[in-house]
Amino acid sequence: MEAANAAKKLILKENETVRVDVLKLNLCSIKYVRAFVDNFNALDVPLNILINNAGVMFCPFQLSKDGIEMQFATNHLGPVCKFLTKNQDEAGVSIAPLCLINQDKVLMGSCHSIIMFLNPVLLALLQVEYQFQKVSPFQIHPANVWGFLAATCFYCLGLGLKMHIKSRCAILGHVLLISGAFSSVSLVSIFLPRSLGWLPFIIWAILPFMIGRPLLMRVYRWLYQEILKVILQVGNFFGRFMGPTTVQQQYLPE
């Protein structure tokens, strides 16, 4: 509020006849947004221009008071001040009701924060680059755009499953990481020259091998133990007829 009050003093110094009201708005919670809207509506003045220039980025994983990931809540949900229009029909605005899902965890780790920050920035840059052109990215880079959309759908689906399914979280985490990374590299490749557009996908292709290696080792150990169990049972079966025999079960080192 100190910066806002300083700006108010500067404006009044330039022109003492204008009216300047300073209101506090915390975008981290819908409760605070409603309180700001109530204070604004109490002024009984029309809303002509709304500029949302507040946001956070690269913050560690944490939840807002509404149970939403802090970066998404502040940068995307908070600025949607639909309560500022008393009559949406008059303003020509139709906004669906906000759906707040309160979960203990969404996705831990820095990868989620990077994807949530990087993809909106890349989309904004893509819009700026093509807004005055007669062609769209769908026409020039159809595979990249559809790849981004498909990967984003998988990411959202995996995120929803992770929020509601407590088991298999490790597998869902791998799916989120792979699909989220693919959505980002699809957008990055659009900005690169055609001769280098394949490079982000080559880097991304290493990711499944890095994630899958421990999983393959666990599968290999499980198969190895199952085979040894079968051998042990067969040895014991024939031992009943051929006399005492010893079959020692071995285990792979961890």
mmCIF file of C-alpha atoms in Angstrom:
data_model
loop_
_atom_site.group_PDB
_atom_site.id
_atom_site.type_symbol
_atom_site.label_atom_id
_atom_site.label_comp_id
_atom_site.label_asym_id
_atom_site.label_seq_id
_atom_site.Cartn_x
_atom_site.Cartn_y
_atom_site.Cartn_z
ATOM 1 C CA MET A 1 0.000 0.000 0.000
ATOM 2 C CA GLU A 2 2.966 2.341 0.484
ATOM 3 C CA ALA A 3 3.702 2.469 -3.244
ATOM 4 C CA ALA A 4 0.009 3.065 -4.025
ATOM 5 C CA ASN A 5 -0.254 5.888 -1.494
ATOM 6 C CA ALA A 6 2.918 7.448 -2.866
ATOM 7 C CA ALA A 7 1.449 7.330 -6.365
ATOM 8 C CA LYS A 8 -1.754 8.905 -5.043
ATOM 9 C CA LYS A 9 0.184 11.788 -3.515
ATOM 10 C CA LEU A 10 2.054 12.306 -6.774
ATOM 11 C CA ILE A 11 -1.188 12.427 -8.763
ATOM 12 C CA LEU A 12 -2.827 14.863 -6.345
ATOM 13 C CA LYS A 13 0.270 17.020 -6.485
ATOM 14 C CA GLU A 14 -0.131 17.297 -10.241
ATOM 15 C CA ASN A 15 -3.883 17.844 -10.114
ATOM 16 C CA GLU A 16 -5.660 18.502 -6.810
ATOM 17 C CA THR A 17 -9.139 18.384 -8.368
ATOM 18 C CA VAL A 18 -9.095 14.676 -9.255
ATOM 19 C CA ARG A 19 -10.391 11.952 -6.976
ATOM 20 C CA VAL A 20 -8.026 9.097 -6.177
ATOM 21 C CA ASP A 21 -9.058 6.179 -3.958
ATOM 22 C CA VAL A 22 -6.585 3.487 -2.940
ATOM 23 C CA LEU A 23 -8.033 0.018 -2.299
ATOM 24 C CA LYS A 24 -6.151 -3.092 -1.259
ATOM 25 C CA LEU A 25 -6.508 -6.189 -3.453
ATOM 26 C CA ASN A 26 -4.927 -9.554 -2.637
ATOM 27 C CA LEU A 27 -5.181 -11.867 -5.652
ATOM 28 C CA CYS A 28 -4.121 -14.963 -3.696
ATOM 29 C CA SER A 29 -7.632 -15.692 -2.434
ATOM 30 C CA ILE A 30 -11.133 -15.301 -3.843
ATOM 31 C CA LYS A 31 -12.209 -14.126 -0.376
ATOM 32 C CA TYR A 32 -9.935 -11.094 -0.634
ATOM 33 C CA VAL A 33 -11.089 -10.467 -4.199
ATOM 34 C CA ARG A 34 -14.712 -10.405 -3.015
ATOM 35 C CA ALA A 35 -13.796 -7.984 -0.215
ATOM 36 C CA PHE A 36 -12.105 -5.677 -2.726
ATOM 37 C CA VAL A 37 -15.127 -5.820 -5.018
ATOM 38 C CA ASP A 38 -17.460 -4.944 -2.161
ATOM 39 C CA ASN A 39 -15.302 -1.922 -1.317
ATOM 40 C CA PHE A 40 -15.203 -0.894 -4.978
ATOM 41 C CA ASN A 41 -18.973 -1.237 -5.432
ATOM 42 C CA ALA A 42 -19.479 0.882 -2.308
ATOM 43 C CA LEU A 43 -17.812 3.771 -4.155
ATOM 44 C CA ASP A 44 -20.677 3.678 -6.703
ATOM 45 C CA VAL A 45 -18.446 4.536 -9.653
ATOM 46 C CA PRO A 46 -18.367 2.873 -13.091
ATOM 47 C CA LEU A 47 -15.558 0.502 -14.037
ATOM 48 C CA ASN A 48 -14.095 1.745 -17.314
ATOM 49 C CA ILE A 49 -10.584 0.266 -17.333
ATOM 50 C CA LEU A 50 -9.206 -2.696 -15.404
ATOM 51 C CA ILE A 51 -5.464 -3.387 -15.615
ATOM 52 C CA ASN A 52 -4.175 -6.591 -14.023
ATOM 53 C CA ASN A 53 -0.415 -6.161 -13.681
ATOM 54 C CA ALA A 54 0.270 -8.179 -10.517
ATOM 55 C CA GLY A 55 1.588 -11.719 -10.500
ATOM 56 C CA VAL A 56 4.110 -14.189 -9.145
ATOM 57 C CA MET A 57 6.494 -16.566 -10.897
ATOM 58 C CA PHE A 58 9.008 -19.280 -10.078
ATOM 59 C CA CYS A 59 7.629 -19.565 -6.555
ATOM 60 C CA PRO A 60 8.012 -22.845 -4.630
ATOM 61 C CA PHE A 61 5.001 -25.123 -4.507
ATOM 62 C CA GLN A 62 2.397 -23.920 -2.034
ATOM 63 C CA LEU A 63 -1.384 -23.723 -1.860
ATOM 64 C CA SER A 64 -3.503 -20.629 -1.460
ATOM 65 C CA LYS A 65 -6.186 -20.350 1.211
ATOM 66 C CA ASP A 66 -8.636 -21.716 -1.362
ATOM 67 C CA GLY A 67 -6.511 -24.835 -1.891
ATOM 68 C CA ILE A 68 -5.253 -23.774 -5.330
ATOM 69 C CA GLU A 69 -1.630 -23.828 -6.427
ATOM 70 C CA MET A 70 -0.375 -20.338 -5.544
ATOM 71 C CA GLN A 71 0.983 -19.326 -8.961
ATOM 72 C CA PHE A 72 -2.179 -20.403 -10.789
ATOM 73 C CA ALA A 73 -4.438 -18.812 -8.173
ATOM 74 C CA THR A 74 -2.624 -15.461 -8.265
ATOM 75 C CA ASN A 75 -1.949 -15.154 -11.991
ATOM 76 C CA HIS A 76 -5.097 -16.701 -13.439
ATOM 77 C CA LEU A 77 -7.977 -17.074 -10.960
ATOM 78 C CA GLY A 78 -7.502 -13.913 -8.914
ATOM 79 C CA PRO A 79 -7.609 -11.442 -11.847
ATOM 80 C CA VAL A 80 -10.955 -12.884 -12.999
ATOM 81 C CA CYS A 81 -12.900 -10.306 -11.008
ATOM 82 C CA LYS A 82 -16.310 -11.256 -12.395
ATOM 83 C CA PHE A 83 -17.891 -9.712 -9.298
ATOM 84 C CA LEU A 84 -16.981 -6.230 -10.545
ATOM 85 C CA THR A 85 -19.883 -6.301 -13.005
ATOM 86 C CA LYS A 86 -23.189 -6.183 -11.171
ATOM 87 C CA ASN A 87 -25.038 -7.115 -14.342
ATOM 88 C CA GLN A 88 -23.022 -9.279 -16.690
ATOM 89 C CA ASP A 89 -25.586 -9.005 -19.485
ATOM 90 C CA GLU A 90 -25.202 -5.236 -19.581
ATOM 91 C CA ALA A 91 -21.445 -5.536 -19.762
ATOM 92 C CA GLY A 92 -21.645 -8.165 -22.483
ATOM 93 C CA VAL A 93 -19.613 -10.582 -20.378
ATOM 94 C CA SER A 94 -20.431 -14.188 -19.696
ATOM 95 C CA ILE A 95 -18.075 -15.946 -17.313
ATOM 96 C CA ALA A 96 -18.642 -19.458 -16.026
ATOM 97 C CA PRO A 97 -18.660 -19.878 -12.245
ATOM 98 C CA LEU A 98 -15.286 -20.519 -10.704
ATOM 99 C CA CYS A 99 -14.767 -24.084 -9.524
ATOM 100 C CA LEU A 100 -12.442 -24.234 -6.523
ATOM 101 C CA ILE A 101 -11.067 -27.697 -5.758
ATOM 102 C CA ASN A 102 -9.481 -28.012 -2.346
ATOM 103 C CA GLN A 103 -6.796 -30.683 -2.356
ATOM 104 C CA ASP A 104 -3.829 -31.262 -0.091
ATOM 105 C CA LYS A 105 -1.380 -31.691 -2.956
ATOM 106 C CA VAL A 106 -1.446 -31.078 -6.683
ATOM 107 C CA LEU A 107 2.044 -31.758 -7.924
ATOM 108 C CA MET A 108 5.208 -31.344 -5.922
ATOM 109 C CA GLY A 109 8.519 -30.276 -7.342
ATOM 110 C CA SER A 110 9.992 -27.500 -9.403
ATOM 111 C CA CYS A 111 8.924 -29.027 -12.758
ATOM 112 C CA HIS A 112 5.310 -28.056 -12.140
ATOM 113 C CA SER A 113 6.249 -24.439 -11.443
ATOM 114 C CA ILE A 114 8.407 -24.261 -14.559
ATOM 115 C CA ILE A 115 5.673 -25.699 -16.811
ATOM 116 C CA MET A 116 2.994 -23.450 -15.298
ATOM 117 C CA PHE A 117 5.146 -20.387 -15.938
ATOM 118 C CA LEU A 118 6.787 -21.334 -19.240
ATOM 119 C CA ASN A 119 3.735 -22.403 -21.251
ATOM 120 C CA PRO A 120 1.644 -19.219 -20.692
ATOM 121 C CA VAL A 121 4.695 -17.086 -21.536
ATOM 122 C CA LEU A 122 5.327 -19.023 -24.754
ATOM 123 C CA LEU A 123 1.663 -18.782 -25.738
ATOM 124 C CA ALA A 124 1.713 -15.029 -25.139
ATOM 125 C CA LEU A 125 4.829 -14.676 -27.303
ATOM 126 C CA LEU A 126 3.202 -16.817 -29.968
ATOM 127 C CA GLN A 127 0.157 -14.548 -29.983
ATOM 128 C CA VAL A 128 2.309 -11.439 -30.282
ATOM 129 C CA GLU A 129 4.297 -12.925 -33.150
ATOM 130 C CA TYR A 130 1.270 -13.990 -35.211
ATOM 131 C CA GLN A 131 -1.329 -11.365 -34.298
ATOM 132 C CA PHE A 132 -0.666 -9.205 -37.396
ATOM 133 C CA GLN A 133 0.007 -12.070 -39.817
ATOM 134 C CA LYS A 134 -2.501 -13.581 -42.189
ATOM 135 C CA VAL A 135 -1.497 -17.123 -41.282
ATOM 136 C CA SER A 136 -1.754 -18.919 -37.954
ATOM 137 C CA PRO A 137 0.583 -21.368 -36.236
ATOM 138 C CA PHE A 138 -1.882 -24.125 -37.148
ATOM 139 C CA GLN A 139 -1.035 -23.552 -40.808
ATOM 140 C CA ILE A 140 2.731 -23.206 -40.454
ATOM 141 C CA HIS A 141 3.414 -25.629 -37.598
ATOM 142 C CA PRO A 142 0.380 -27.957 -37.416
ATOM 143 C CA ALA A 143 2.272 -30.889 -35.875
ATOM 144 C CA ASN A 144 3.784 -28.716 -33.141
ATOM 145 C CA VAL A 145 0.494 -27.060 -32.227
ATOM 146 C CA TRP A 146 -1.517 -30.279 -32.167
ATOM 147 C CA GLY A 147 1.285 -31.944 -30.222
ATOM 148 C CA PHE A 148 1.110 -29.148 -27.653
ATOM 149 C CA LEU A 149 -2.684 -29.456 -27.368
ATOM 150 C CA ALA A 150 -2.566 -33.243 -27.013
ATOM 151 C CA ALA A 151 0.225 -33.114 -24.422
ATOM 152 C CA THR A 152 -1.639 -30.427 -22.466
ATOM 153 C CA CYS A 153 -4.775 -32.584 -22.424
ATOM 154 C CA PHE A 154 -2.760 -35.534 -21.096
ATOM 155 C CA TYR A 155 -1.176 -33.259 -18.498
ATOM 156 C CA CYS A 156 -4.550 -31.950 -17.296
ATOM 157 C CA LEU A 157 -6.001 -35.473 -17.253
ATOM 158 C CA GLY A 158 -3.055 -36.785 -15.252
ATOM 159 C CA LEU A 159 -3.261 -33.814 -12.895
ATOM 160 C CA GLY A 160 -6.940 -34.488 -12.252
ATOM 161 C CA LEU A 161 -6.278 -38.178 -11.608
ATOM 162 C CA LYS A 162 -3.415 -37.354 -9.266
ATOM 163 C CA MET A 163 -5.676 -35.063 -7.265
ATOM 164 C CA HIS A 164 -8.323 -37.764 -6.793
ATOM 165 C CA ILE A 165 -6.305 -41.002 -6.763
ATOM 166 C CA LYS A 166 -3.961 -41.603 -3.869
ATOM 167 C CA SER A 167 -2.363 -44.765 -5.290
ATOM 168 C CA ARG A 168 -0.059 -44.982 -8.302
ATOM 169 C CA CYS A 169 1.061 -41.393 -7.669
ATOM 170 C CA ALA A 170 4.594 -42.183 -8.851
ATOM 171 C CA ILE A 171 3.362 -43.376 -12.232
ATOM 172 C CA LEU A 172 1.052 -40.380 -12.592
ATOM 173 C CA GLY A 173 3.942 -38.106 -11.660
ATOM 174 C CA HIS A 174 5.992 -39.573 -14.511
ATOM 175 C CA VAL A 175 3.076 -39.079 -16.925
ATOM 176 C CA LEU A 176 2.733 -35.453 -15.824
ATOM 177 C CA LEU A 177 6.437 -34.799 -16.226
ATOM 178 C CA ILE A 178 6.644 -36.362 -19.699
ATOM 179 C CA SER A 179 3.439 -34.773 -21.049
ATOM 180 C CA GLY A 180 4.165 -31.375 -19.495
ATOM 181 C CA ALA A 181 7.690 -31.344 -20.889
ATOM 182 C CA PHE A 182 6.398 -32.363 -24.335
ATOM 183 C CA SER A 183 3.892 -29.497 -24.346
ATOM 184 C CA SER A 184 6.691 -27.044 -23.571
ATOM 185 C CA VAL A 185 9.143 -28.360 -26.164
ATOM 186 C CA SER A 186 6.365 -28.305 -28.785
ATOM 187 C CA LEU A 187 5.973 -24.574 -28.223
ATOM 188 C CA VAL A 188 9.711 -23.931 -28.035
ATOM 189 C CA SER A 189 10.287 -25.686 -31.367
ATOM 190 C CA ILE A 190 7.896 -23.258 -33.092
ATOM 191 C CA PHE A 191 10.235 -20.346 -32.380
ATOM 192 C CA LEU A 192 13.302 -22.168 -33.663
ATOM 193 C CA PRO A 193 14.409 -22.315 -37.309
ATOM 194 C CA ARG A 194 13.154 -25.335 -39.213
ATOM 195 C CA SER A 195 16.652 -26.797 -39.275
ATOM 196 C CA LEU A 196 16.735 -26.799 -35.460
ATOM 197 C CA GLY A 197 13.072 -27.527 -34.722
ATOM 198 C CA TRP A 198 13.836 -31.183 -34.003
ATOM 199 C CA LEU A 199 16.440 -30.415 -31.329
ATOM 200 C CA PRO A 200 14.015 -29.869 -28.372
ATOM 201 C CA PHE A 201 12.304 -33.183 -29.165
ATOM 202 C CA ILE A 202 15.633 -35.023 -29.129
ATOM 203 C CA ILE A 203 16.320 -33.583 -25.686
ATOM 204 C CA TRP A 204 12.809 -34.502 -24.569
ATOM 205 C CA ALA A 205 13.218 -38.084 -25.845
ATOM 206 C CA ILE A 206 15.955 -38.642 -23.251
ATOM 207 C CA LEU A 207 13.489 -37.956 -20.452
ATOM 208 C CA PRO A 208 11.439 -41.202 -20.745
ATOM 209 C CA PHE A 209 14.648 -43.267 -20.690
ATOM 210 C CA MET A 210 15.813 -41.492 -17.539
ATOM 211 C CA ILE A 211 12.438 -42.062 -15.875
ATOM 212 C CA GLY A 212 11.909 -45.567 -17.243
ATOM 213 C CA ARG A 213 15.251 -47.057 -16.256
ATOM 214 C CA PRO A 214 14.390 -47.528 -12.537
ATOM 215 C CA LEU A 215 10.985 -48.892 -13.520
ATOM 216 C CA LEU A 216 12.553 -51.407 -15.926
ATOM 217 C CA MET A 217 14.984 -52.491 -13.228
ATOM 218 C CA ARG A 218 12.096 -53.129 -10.822
ATOM 219 C CA VAL A 219 10.277 -55.159 -13.479
ATOM 220 C CA TYR A 220 13.443 -57.129 -14.207
ATOM 221 C CA ARG A 221 13.951 -57.916 -10.515
ATOM 222 C CA TRP A 222 10.332 -59.030 -10.183
ATOM 223 C CA LEU A 223 10.593 -61.344 -13.216
ATOM 224 C CA TYR A 224 13.880 -62.738 -11.928
ATOM 225 C CA GLN A 225 12.368 -63.564 -8.539
ATOM 226 C CA GLU A 226 9.293 -65.153 -10.127
ATOM 227 C CA ILE A 227 11.463 -67.384 -12.316
ATOM 228 C CA LEU A 228 13.497 -68.459 -9.288
ATOM 229 C CA LYS A 229 10.286 -69.308 -7.430
ATOM 230 C CA VAL A 230 9.151 -71.527 -10.307
ATOM 231 C CA ILE A 231 12.540 -73.254 -10.398
ATOM 232 C CA LEU A 232 12.377 -73.788 -6.643
ATOM 233 C CA GLN A 233 8.912 -75.336 -6.857
ATOM 234 C CA VAL A 234 9.954 -77.632 -9.734
ATOM 235 C CA GLY A 235 13.070 -78.704 -7.827
ATOM 236 C CA ASN A 236 11.038 -79.499 -4.732
ATOM 237 C CA PHE A 237 8.541 -81.463 -6.818
ATOM 238 C CA PHE A 238 11.213 -83.680 -8.370
ATOM 239 C CA GLY A 239 12.994 -83.935 -5.026
ATOM 240 C CA ARG A 240 10.107 -85.959 -3.660
ATOM 241 C CA PHE A 241 10.921 -88.733 -6.160
ATOM 242 C CA MET A 242 14.689 -88.376 -6.575
ATOM 243 C CA GLY A 243 15.712 -87.940 -2.963
ATOM 244 C CA PRO A 244 16.766 -84.910 -0.965
ATOM 245 C CA THR A 245 17.954 -81.959 -3.008
ATOM 246 C CA THR A 246 18.720 -78.403 -2.209
ATOM 247 C CA VAL A 247 17.648 -75.471 -4.340
ATOM 248 C CA GLN A 248 18.812 -72.120 -3.035
ATOM 249 C CA GLN A 249 16.826 -69.033 -3.948
ATOM 250 C CA GLN A 250 18.928 -66.044 -4.931
ATOM 251 C CA TYR A 251 18.084 -62.393 -4.948
ATOM 252 C CA LEU A 252 19.396 -59.579 -7.034
ATOM 253 C CA PRO A 253 21.272 -56.910 -5.126
ATOM 254 C CA GLU A 254 19.312 -53.719 -4.624
#
